Amino acid sequence: MVKWATIIQVQQLLHSRGFLISFVNTDSSHQRLVRSGGLDSLECLDGFRFMTISDGLPPSSGEGLKDSLAFLKAMKTCVEPFRELLRELHRPPDGHRVTCIVSDSVMTFTLKVAEEMGIPEMIFCSMAACGFMAVAQYPELVRRGLTPLKDESYKSNGYLDTTIDWIPGMKAIRLRDLGSFVQSLTDPTNDFVRNFVADEAQNTLKASVIIFNTFDDLEHEVLHAIRAVFPPRIYSIGPLSMQCRLIPDSRMKSVKSSLWKEETECLKWLDSCEASSVIYVNFGSMTVITEERLMEFGWGIANSNYPFMWVIRPDLLMGGHAKLPQDFLDEIEGRGMIVSWCPQEEVLAHPSISLFLTHCGWNSTLESLSFGVPMLCWPFFSDQQTNCCYACHEWGVGLEISNNPQRDEISSLIKEIMEGEKGKEMREKALKWKESAEHSINEGEMEMKRPHVVCIPFPTQGHINPMMQIAKLLHKRGFLISFVNTDYSHQRLVRSGGLDSLECLDGFRFMTISDGLSPSSGVVLEEPKVFLDAMKENCVAPFRKLLRELHHSPDGHRVTCIVSDSFMTFTLKVAEEVGIPELIFCPMGACGLMVFAQYRELMRRGLIPLKDESYINNGYLDTTIDWIPGMRGIRLRDLGSLVQSTEADDFALKFVADEAQNTLKASVIIFNTFDDLEHEVLHAIRAVFPPRIYSIGPLSRQCRLTPDHRMKSVKSSLWKEERECLKWLDSFEAASVIYVNFGSLTVITEERLMEFGWGIANSNYPFMWVIRPDLLMGGHAKLAQDFLDEIEGRGMLVSWCPQEEVLAHPSISFFLTHCGWNSTLDSLSFGVPMLCWPFFFDQQTNCYYACNEWGVGVEIGKNAQRDEISSLFKELMEGEKGKEMREKALKWKECAELSINEGGSSHTNLELLIHELAQLKETESEVDNAQTLKLDHK
């Protein structure tokens, strides 16, 4: 019952975050839940389903301690039914394979089954961290001869008060406080229940992750010790009852966790009582007592003369049904409420409740703390003695009753707590723990636990776009994002409306560093050396200053890691200085990085720079380069524009070569590509170079797959997008329009502009052409009137557009492109073939792959004339070559979609990347905790 209650709270929280849940009960508990109305006749919930496995127990069997031996033995029979169910779930017709298992810490048989099937498993521990640590010591207690007890006399001769001072994180605890099982007289080899509990604890420690229903402030020392001593990663996510009250999902309200029907009328009775006047009594779901003990408690509570509400389960009495004598019922009439079960959280939250007489089960203890209610403690078995010890001695909210209390002791203790100074102190401390619990689950505290990633792109459009997409994907998964632009690009983004005046977004902030450039300058195109120098030299000190401020900010959001552009590798040195892990994002294809990584070797072999201009046209550039890993039959000309340099000390060539080598020094490289597209070169990079490689593209499709509506206002365009072009496209037939865009950095002469213009126009197909204000070399692009007259009604000219939406539009048939990597990948992702006119950097490599490896492109000559251009368009729009290219493009579209769907390579790699980033946050927290502990000892 108790374990069911808390583990369903974990699932409710996961379900509220979009997880699909298969909740597996054993048959006996499931039928009891149905009868109690806990599942409201299993009302169908979207993404939340209940399933059962056989346990061999009748649904009528009790759950009290008297049935515990049969109950625990029955759990051992669940292995095969669980294995069979898991196989069915893992190969379902709906495609929803099992991502992971969250199993209870006394159901660890699931670990073996999970391992057999290759499914990750996490263990949920429904005990406190202190309770678990105590149980984990049982083998050592036996080894040291401290338990089992030699005879009955050891229970009362003071032996149980022996101080145990060697358990990590648990100072000066007594032997009696380590749970009921230490008082066993049975030989360890024959004590089934104790051995079961001890074995389950040891098995739990074999899991990769343990989840605790507790919070760090409450059990700081023991949680730190568990993290330090044992291998599993530890997540303390409680109080779960309070977490679930924050879920706004009304559909989950029908799912309750009670094995008994709750008598909610008790809440109305409490309404009639004064504030802080009522004693609440509940010994939990498994305690069983004698009739004599029942009446001692009853008269002790009654004789205190305070109103009380007492939960007496039908199976509370050992060997029979609990029935109170008439004289007792007459005595408590009007001030005593007896119920068989109740909604405990609502009761403890009620203002009339002043004190909780409890068995100290962990749920009851944590709920009492969460609602600020002090406790009178009568621990019964298992971990309850440990919880009692902490409640009374560590947290100051409890007072322990002796094991066999008489009525006078009980009534006296109740009066002391209700009226005396001790009770006043306990209430004050309980309220402080309530505040601490609330603080642990509030947004600020949760934010502290979120990984904080600093993203810094190279300040050009083709680099900002994909970095923003990575940032959005991480933000969607709960990461805090600091997106760092240089002043040059940031001001352009603001002017374009890309950031909607920097509207404040939860967990996503924009920051800037100085680059010494004017935002109005055309320095990127006109003076590339000045621009690259600014990135390499001017940005270092401002970035270092910003990073230190972020890492030691007063809000406590320390930087977990940096994701930096592969053209901004100065950040690697700064990250190392400040002590922050860094990952490099490469916005090129894997083929592009592999090429740039060869530039030093090309120079060493004397292949570049070219000896003079004649080498550009004399066939030399057609030299086959056959020694680059993963790149077969590629020509020198296909290795990027910089191989055509004739300068012995070409600054851009050196910059790109240096950045590529620096990138390969990173621990991780992220690519916007997918494995099927660049299988050979990705394999070669993984084999030849040290960094771990995550291919997680196409990023544009990843973001469309899980849209975050809060991020709609954040765009990454340096130009204002003319969205009316989409309406214009709506007026055309499917696959009839040519889309033309030479990207964000290409510049051309006026002559080349008009050759392209007339070549496109003479094809007689409708077209949409993006002409940036700075496309024309040395001036503003302006088209002749006769050209505008010619294309009227079939040509749409815009200064910038939402490219992904354009390529996704059914009217688009072909893309005349510069072959920038973003454009190439977008075109493949939406199944649009390409007419390729590569301009510079990696575009020649992308063009080669599009035309020769992927079969979706045809290259135009560098100085193509209008007749060649229009002829190629007609061939592609009408001929067999175009048909073949469209078919291949659609196949690549399917491959891209498969890669980002569940089980696809990019989906898997993104999950692995997010897991690695989360581990970095956890490592950071563990280091902080260790430093705190050192300071505490000092």
Tab-separated table of C-alpha atoms in Angstrom, residues 501-508:
chain	number	residue	atom	x	y	z
A	501	SER	CA	12.529	42.964	-28.013
A	502	LEU	CA	14.139	40.326	-25.800
A	503	GLU	CA	10.875	39.239	-24.218
A	504	CYS	CA	11.698	37.570	-20.903
A	505	LEU	CA	11.522	33.786	-21.107
A	506	ASP	CA	11.654	31.399	-18.193
A	507	GLY	CA	15.082	29.784	-18.105
A	508	PHE	CA	16.290	31.333	-21.387
